[in-house]
Amino acid sequence: MDNKEESSCSSISDLTWEQVSRLNEVLTEVVPVHGRGNFPTLEVQLKDIVARVRSHLELSGIRVKDIRLNGSTASHVLVQDIGWSYKDLDFIFRVDLPTEAEFRLVKDVVLGILLDFLPEGVNKEKITPMTLKEAYVQKLVKVNTEQDRWSLISLSNNNGRNVELKFVDSIRRQFEFSVDSFQIVLDSILSHYEQQPLPPMSEAFHPAVRGESVYGDFNTALTHLRNKLIATKRPEEIRGGGLLKYCNLLVRDFRPASQEEFKALERYMCSRFFIDFPDIGEQQRKVEAYLMSHFIGEEKSKYDYLQILRKVVNESTVCLMGHERRQTLHLLSLMAFRVLAEQSAIPDASCVTCYYQPAPYIRDHNFSNYYVANQNIPTWLPCN
C-alpha cells in the first residue's frame, strides 16, 4: 500500500459501542424548530428530518452520496464532557450541484419537508415555500465558485441549537481545528432505523458506524480532543483565520498543542481576520454574531471570551496601522464592559482597572501647556 493510501486510511476509524450509543441519543432527540410570529414550533426528530431530506432529494433526481454529522456535535459523540456544550446540529449531504437548478431544487425540497412537521390542524394549503422560509429559516447561504459549491439551510432554534443542513458538492476547507474536524457517516445507522420492527441496539447488536477526521490522522485528532489541545493547519486559509473559534477554545480551557508554534499561528489568524473584516463595523458585527450564536446560556463566559480575544489581538496583530489596531482594541474593551453592564456584574470602583489613551497632542513638543516626560509613553496606561 502506498503512502497516500495509508494516509487516507488513518483518517478513518470505526466508532465504539459507547460512541454509537451517544450518536443514537443525538439522532433520536426531539429538537424544536421555533417559528417566528404566530407560526407554531415544529417538533423534529433529527433522524426523521435527515432521512426525509435524503428520500425527497433522490426522488427529485439528486443522488445523495452519503450523509454526515459534523462539527461540535460529532465531537460530543466521540468524547463526552470535554467542557463545551454542542450547539448547532450540523449535517452534511454530499451531492452534485452542477447548475443553478440543483441549488434551487435543494432549497425547495427542504422547505417542502417542513410542511410535514407542522402540527395537526394547521391549514397547509395556503402556506407557500416563501412563507416557510420567513417563518423557520435562520440562515440561507449559497456558495457557487470554481473551488466551492455548497449551500446551507439553517433552521431556527431560540436556544442556539439550530438544525443546519449543508449540501456540499465541493469545499476547500472543511475544518478550523483538529478538535472540530470530525465527520460521522450516518448511512448505516439510518438504515438501521428503517428496519421493521426496529430491533433495539445493544453492545452485541448495533450498526457499524465510521468516523473520519478531515484534519488528517483520526487518532491524533481524537487525542487532541480528549486532552483539550488546539492544533490546526494553514489558518490563513480559513475565512476569518479561525481567530474567533480559537479564542472560544481558549476560554473553555483548551490549550495549544505547541505553544511556540501557536505564537506564529496567532499572527496568521489575526492577519486573515483583518483581511476578511477590515472595517471596524464589520468586526463588531462579526464578533457580536459569534457571541450570540456560541454563548447562548453562557452569559458569564462572554466577558472572559472578549478579554482573551483582546489579548490575542493586542499581542499578535502585525498587519494593522497603529490607529486601526487601537480602534479594534477599544471596540473589544467597550464590548466587554457592555457585557458586564448587561449582567449587572460591574464590580466596585475600587476593584476596577481602567485604561486611558493619551491624547495625540501630548506627543507634540510644541504644545507647551503639558509637561511631556522624557520617556516612551505606552499606548494604554493603567489609571491605578
Coordinates of C-alpha atoms in Angstrom, one line a residue:
M1 CA 0.0 0.0 0.0
D2 CA 1.5 3.4 -0.9
N3 CA 1.8 6.3 1.5
K4 CA -1.2 8.2 0.1
E5 CA -3.5 5.2 0.7
E6 CA -2.1 4.8 4.3
S7 CA -2.7 8.4 4.9
S8 CA -6.3 8.1 3.7
C9 CA -6.9 5.0 5.9
S10 CA -5.5 6.7 9.0
S11 CA -8.1 9.4 8.8
I12 CA -11.0 6.9 9.3
S13 CA -12.0 4.9 12.3
D14 CA -14.9 2.7 13.5
L15 CA -16.9 4.1 16.4
T16 CA -17.1 2.1 19.7
W17 CA -20.4 0.9 21.1
E18 CA -20.4 3.8 23.6
Q19 CA -20.0 6.3 20.8
V20 CA -22.7 4.7 18.7
S21 CA -25.0 4.8 21.7
R22 CA -24.4 8.6 22.1
L23 CA -25.0 9.0 18.4
N24 CA -28.3 7.3 18.8
E25 CA -29.2 9.6 21.6
V26 CA -28.4 12.6 19.4
L27 CA -30.4 11.4 16.4
T28 CA -33.5 10.3 18.3
E29 CA -33.7 13.5 20.4
V30 CA -36.6 15.8 19.6
V31 CA -35.4 19.3 18.7
P32 CA -37.7 22.2 18.5
V33 CA -37.6 24.4 15.3
H34 CA -39.1 27.7 16.5
G35 CA -41.3 29.7 14.2
R36 CA -41.4 33.5 14.0
G37 CA -44.5 35.4 14.9
N38 CA -47.6 33.1 15.3
F39 CA -46.1 30.2 13.5
P40 CA -46.1 27.0 15.7
T41 CA -43.0 25.3 16.9
L42 CA -42.0 22.2 14.9
E43 CA -41.0 19.1 16.9
V44 CA -38.3 17.4 14.8
Q45 CA -36.6 14.2 15.5
L46 CA -33.2 14.6 13.8
K47 CA -33.1 11.1 12.2
D48 CA -36.5 11.7 10.7
I49 CA -35.7 15.1 9.0
V50 CA -32.4 13.8 7.7
A51 CA -34.0 10.7 6.2
R52 CA -36.8 12.7 4.6
V53 CA -34.5 15.2 3.0
R54 CA -32.4 12.3 1.5
S55 CA -35.5 10.5 0.3
H56 CA -37.1 13.6 -1.3
L57 CA -33.8 14.6 -2.9
E58 CA -33.4 11.2 -4.5
L59 CA -37.0 11.2 -5.7
S60 CA -36.2 14.6 -7.3
G61 CA -33.2 13.2 -9.1
I62 CA -30.4 14.3 -6.9
R63 CA -28.3 11.4 -5.6
V64 CA -27.0 11.6 -2.1
K65 CA -23.6 10.0 -1.8
D66 CA -23.7 10.0 2.0
I67 CA -24.8 11.9 5.0
R68 CA -22.5 13.0 7.8
L69 CA -22.8 14.5 11.2
N70 CA -20.3 17.3 11.5
G71 CA -18.7 19.8 13.9
S72 CA -19.1 20.1 17.7
T73 CA -22.0 17.5 17.8
A74 CA -19.7 14.9 16.2
S75 CA -17.0 15.8 18.7
H76 CA -19.6 15.3 21.5
V77 CA -20.4 11.9 20.2
L78 CA -16.7 10.9 20.1
V79 CA -15.7 12.3 23.5
Q80 CA -18.3 13.3 26.1
D81 CA -17.8 16.0 28.8
I82 CA -15.0 18.0 27.3
G83 CA -16.1 21.3 28.7
W84 CA -18.2 22.6 25.8
S85 CA -21.8 22.2 25.0
Y86 CA -22.5 21.3 21.4
K87 CA -24.7 23.9 19.8
D88 CA -25.5 23.7 16.1
L89 CA -26.6 20.3 14.8
D90 CA -24.6 20.1 11.6
F91 CA -25.4 17.6 8.8
I92 CA -23.6 17.3 5.5
F93 CA -25.3 15.9 2.5
R94 CA -22.7 15.1 -0.2
V95 CA -24.4 15.7 -3.5
D96 CA -23.6 17.0 -7.0
L97 CA -24.6 20.6 -7.7
P98 CA -23.6 21.2 -11.3
T99 CA -26.1 24.0 -12.1
E100 CA -28.2 26.6 -10.5
A101 CA -31.2 24.3 -11.0
E102 CA -29.9 21.9 -8.4
F103 CA -29.3 24.6 -5.8
R104 CA -33.0 25.7 -6.3
L105 CA -34.2 22.1 -6.1
V106 CA -32.4 21.5 -2.8
K107 CA -34.0 24.6 -1.2
D108 CA -37.4 23.7 -2.5
V109 CA -37.1 20.1 -1.1
V110 CA -36.1 21.3 2.4
L111 CA -38.9 23.9 2.6
G112 CA -41.4 21.4 1.3
I113 CA -40.5 18.9 4.0
L114 CA -41.1 21.5 6.8
L115 CA -44.8 21.2 5.8
D116 CA -44.7 17.5 7.0
F117 CA -43.7 18.6 10.5
L118 CA -46.4 21.2 11.0
P119 CA -48.8 20.2 13.8
E120 CA -52.2 18.6 13.0
G121 CA -55.0 21.1 12.5
V122 CA -52.8 23.6 10.6
N123 CA -54.2 24.5 7.2
K124 CA -51.2 23.8 4.9
E125 CA -52.9 24.7 1.6
K126 CA -52.2 28.4 1.8
I127 CA -48.6 28.1 3.2
T128 CA -46.1 28.8 0.5
P129 CA -42.4 27.9 0.4
M130 CA -41.5 31.6 0.8
T131 CA -43.7 31.8 3.9
L132 CA -42.0 28.7 5.4
K133 CA -38.6 30.3 4.7
E134 CA -39.5 33.5 6.5
A135 CA -41.0 31.6 9.4
Y136 CA -38.4 28.9 10.1
V137 CA -35.1 29.5 8.3
Q138 CA -32.5 31.3 10.4
K139 CA -29.9 31.4 7.6
L140 CA -29.8 30.6 3.9
V141 CA -26.3 30.5 2.2
K142 CA -25.3 29.6 -1.3
V143 CA -21.6 29.5 -2.4
N144 CA -21.0 28.8 -6.1
T145 CA -17.4 29.3 -7.2
E146 CA -14.8 27.3 -9.1
Q147 CA -13.5 25.7 -5.9
D148 CA -16.5 25.9 -3.6
R149 CA -20.0 24.7 -4.4
W150 CA -22.3 24.2 -1.5
S151 CA -25.5 25.6 0.2
L152 CA -26.6 25.8 3.8
I153 CA -30.1 25.9 5.2
S154 CA -30.2 26.6 9.0
L155 CA -33.5 26.0 10.8
S156 CA -34.2 28.3 13.8
N157 CA -33.9 27.3 17.4
N158 CA -34.2 30.0 20.1
N159 CA -31.6 28.2 22.3
G160 CA -28.9 28.3 19.7
R161 CA -29.3 24.7 18.7
N162 CA -30.0 25.3 15.0
V163 CA -30.5 22.4 12.7
E164 CA -28.0 23.1 9.9
L165 CA -28.4 21.2 6.7
K166 CA -25.4 21.7 4.4
F167 CA -25.4 20.4 0.8
V168 CA -21.8 20.0 -0.4
D169 CA -20.5 19.4 -3.9
S170 CA -17.0 20.7 -3.2
I171 CA -15.5 22.7 -0.4
R172 CA -11.8 23.7 0.0
R173 CA -11.7 23.9 3.8
Q174 CA -13.9 21.7 6.0
F175 CA -12.5 22.4 9.5
E176 CA -10.8 25.1 11.6
F177 CA -9.1 23.0 14.2
S178 CA -8.4 19.3 14.7
V179 CA -11.0 19.1 17.5
D180 CA -13.8 20.1 15.2
S181 CA -12.6 18.1 12.1
F182 CA -14.7 15.0 12.8
Q183 CA -17.4 13.8 10.5
I184 CA -19.5 10.7 11.3
V185 CA -21.1 8.9 8.3
L186 CA -24.7 8.2 9.2
D187 CA -25.9 5.9 6.3
S188 CA -25.6 2.7 8.3
I189 CA -27.4 3.9 11.4
L190 CA -30.2 5.5 9.2
S191 CA -30.6 2.1 7.5
H192 CA -30.9 0.5 11.0
Y193 CA -33.8 2.9 11.8
E194 CA -35.7 1.8 8.7
Q195 CA -36.0 -1.8 9.9
Q196 CA -39.4 -3.0 10.9
P197 CA -39.8 -3.9 13.6
L198 CA -37.0 -1.8 14.9
P199 CA -34.5 -4.0 16.8
P200 CA -33.1 -2.4 20.0
M201 CA -29.4 -1.5 19.9
S202 CA -27.0 -3.1 22.3
E203 CA -23.3 -3.7 22.6
A204 CA -23.8 -7.1 21.0
F205 CA -26.0 -5.7 18.2
H206 CA -25.6 -2.3 16.7
P207 CA -24.7 -0.9 13.2
A208 CA -21.1 -0.4 12.3
V209 CA -20.6 3.4 12.1
R210 CA -17.5 5.0 10.6
G211 CA -15.9 8.3 11.6
E212 CA -13.4 10.5 9.7
S213 CA -11.1 13.3 10.6
V214 CA -10.7 15.8 7.7
Y215 CA -7.8 17.2 9.6
G216 CA -5.7 14.1 8.9
D217 CA -4.9 11.3 11.3
F218 CA -8.0 10.3 13.2
N219 CA -6.2 9.1 16.3
T220 CA -4.1 12.2 16.6
A221 CA -7.2 14.5 16.3
L222 CA -9.0 12.3 18.9
T223 CA -6.1 12.6 21.3
H224 CA -6.2 16.4 20.8
L225 CA -10.0 16.3 21.6
R226 CA -9.6 14.1 24.7
N227 CA -6.7 16.2 26.1
K228 CA -8.2 19.6 25.1
L229 CA -5.3 20.5 22.8
I230 CA -5.6 23.0 20.0
A231 CA -3.9 22.2 16.6
T232 CA -4.6 23.4 13.1
K233 CA -3.0 23.7 9.7
R234 CA -2.7 26.7 7.5
P235 CA -5.1 29.0 9.4
E236 CA -4.6 31.7 6.7
E237 CA -6.9 29.5 4.5
I238 CA -9.8 29.8 6.9
R239 CA -12.2 32.7 6.5
G240 CA -11.6 34.9 9.5
G241 CA -8.4 33.0 10.2
G242 CA -10.1 30.8 12.8
L243 CA -9.4 33.6 15.3
L244 CA -12.9 33.7 17.0
K245 CA -13.1 29.9 17.3
Y246 CA -9.5 29.8 18.7
C247 CA -10.4 32.2 21.5
N248 CA -13.6 30.2 22.1
L249 CA -11.4 27.1 22.7
L250 CA -9.1 29.1 25.0
V251 CA -12.0 30.3 27.1
R252 CA -13.0 26.6 27.5
D253 CA -9.6 25.7 28.9
F254 CA -8.2 24.2 25.6
R255 CA -4.5 24.9 25.2
P256 CA -2.2 24.9 22.1
A257 CA -0.6 21.6 21.4
S258 CA 2.6 23.6 20.7
Q259 CA 2.9 27.0 22.5
E260 CA 5.8 28.1 20.3
E261 CA 4.1 27.2 17.0
F262 CA 0.9 28.9 18.0
K263 CA 2.6 32.2 18.6
A264 CA 3.4 32.3 14.9
L265 CA -0.1 30.9 14.0
E266 CA -1.8 33.6 16.0
R267 CA -0.3 36.2 13.8
Y268 CA -1.6 34.4 10.7
M269 CA -5.1 34.2 12.3
C270 CA -5.1 37.9 13.1
S271 CA -3.9 38.8 9.7
R272 CA -6.5 36.8 7.9
F273 CA -9.3 38.1 10.2
F274 CA -8.4 41.7 9.4
I275 CA -8.1 40.9 5.7
D276 CA -11.6 39.5 5.7
F277 CA -13.1 42.1 8.1
P278 CA -11.1 45.3 7.6
D279 CA -13.9 47.7 8.6
I280 CA -14.5 48.3 12.3
G281 CA -18.2 48.0 11.8
E282 CA -17.7 44.6 10.1
Q283 CA -15.5 43.5 13.0
Q284 CA -18.2 44.5 15.6
R285 CA -21.0 42.7 13.7
K286 CA -18.9 39.6 13.3
V287 CA -17.9 39.4 17.0
E288 CA -21.5 40.2 18.2
A289 CA -22.9 37.5 15.9
Y290 CA -20.4 35.0 17.2
L291 CA -21.2 35.8 20.8
M292 CA -24.9 35.5 20.0
S293 CA -24.7 32.1 18.3
H294 CA -22.0 30.4 20.5
F295 CA -22.7 31.7 24.0
I296 CA -26.4 31.3 24.5
G297 CA -27.0 30.3 28.1
E298 CA -23.3 31.1 28.9
E299 CA -23.5 34.8 29.6
K300 CA -20.8 34.8 32.2
S301 CA -18.3 33.4 29.7
K302 CA -18.8 36.3 27.2
Y303 CA -16.6 38.7 29.2
D304 CA -13.8 36.2 29.6
Y305 CA -14.0 35.5 25.8
L306 CA -13.7 39.2 24.9
Q307 CA -10.8 39.6 27.3
I308 CA -9.0 36.7 25.6
L309 CA -9.8 37.9 22.1
R310 CA -8.5 41.4 23.0
K311 CA -5.3 39.9 24.4
V312 CA -4.6 37.8 21.3
V313 CA -5.3 40.8 19.0
N314 CA -3.1 43.0 21.1
E315 CA -0.1 40.6 21.2
S316 CA -0.3 39.1 17.7
T317 CA -1.6 41.7 15.3
V318 CA 1.1 42.9 12.9
C319 CA -0.9 43.8 9.8
L320 CA -2.7 46.9 11.0
M321 CA -1.6 50.5 11.3
G322 CA -1.4 51.9 14.8
H323 CA -4.6 53.8 14.9
E324 CA -6.5 50.8 13.3
R325 CA -5.2 48.5 16.0
R326 CA -6.1 50.9 18.8
Q327 CA -9.6 51.2 17.3
T328 CA -10.2 47.5 17.4
L329 CA -8.8 47.1 20.9
H330 CA -11.0 50.0 22.1
L331 CA -14.0 48.2 20.5
L332 CA -13.3 45.0 22.3
S333 CA -12.9 46.8 25.6
L334 CA -16.2 48.5 25.1
M335 CA -17.9 45.3 24.2
A336 CA -16.5 43.6 27.3
F337 CA -17.6 46.5 29.5
R338 CA -21.1 46.4 28.0
V339 CA -21.3 42.6 28.7
L340 CA -20.6 43.3 32.4
A341 CA -23.2 46.0 32.4
E342 CA -25.8 43.8 30.9
Q343 CA -25.1 41.2 33.6
S344 CA -25.2 43.9 36.3
A345 CA -21.8 42.5 37.3
I346 CA -19.7 45.6 37.3
P347 CA -17.6 45.4 40.4
D348 CA -16.9 48.2 42.9
A349 CA -14.8 51.0 41.5
S350 CA -12.0 50.2 43.9
C351 CA -11.6 46.8 42.1
V352 CA -11.6 48.2 38.6
T353 CA -8.5 48.7 36.5
C354 CA -9.4 51.2 33.8
Y355 CA -7.3 52.4 30.9
Y356 CA -7.0 55.7 29.1
Q357 CA -5.3 56.5 25.8
P358 CA -3.0 59.6 25.9
A359 CA -4.3 62.4 23.7
P360 CA -2.3 62.8 20.5
Y361 CA -1.2 66.3 21.3
I362 CA 0.8 65.3 24.3
R363 CA 3.4 63.9 21.9
D364 CA 3.7 67.4 20.3
H365 CA 6.7 69.1 22.0
N366 CA 5.4 72.4 20.7
F367 CA 2.3 72.1 22.9
S368 CA 3.6 74.0 25.9
N369 CA 0.6 73.6 28.3
Y370 CA 1.6 70.0 29.0
Y371 CA 4.7 68.6 30.5
V372 CA 6.0 65.6 28.5
A373 CA 8.1 63.1 30.4
N374 CA 11.3 62.2 28.8
Q375 CA 10.3 58.6 28.2
N376 CA 8.4 56.4 25.8
I377 CA 4.7 56.5 26.7
P378 CA 2.8 53.2 26.2
T379 CA -0.4 53.1 24.2
W380 CA -2.5 52.2 27.2
L381 CA -1.8 53.3 30.7
P382 CA -3.5 51.9 33.9
C383 CA -5.1 54.7 35.9
N384 CA -4.3 53.0 39.2

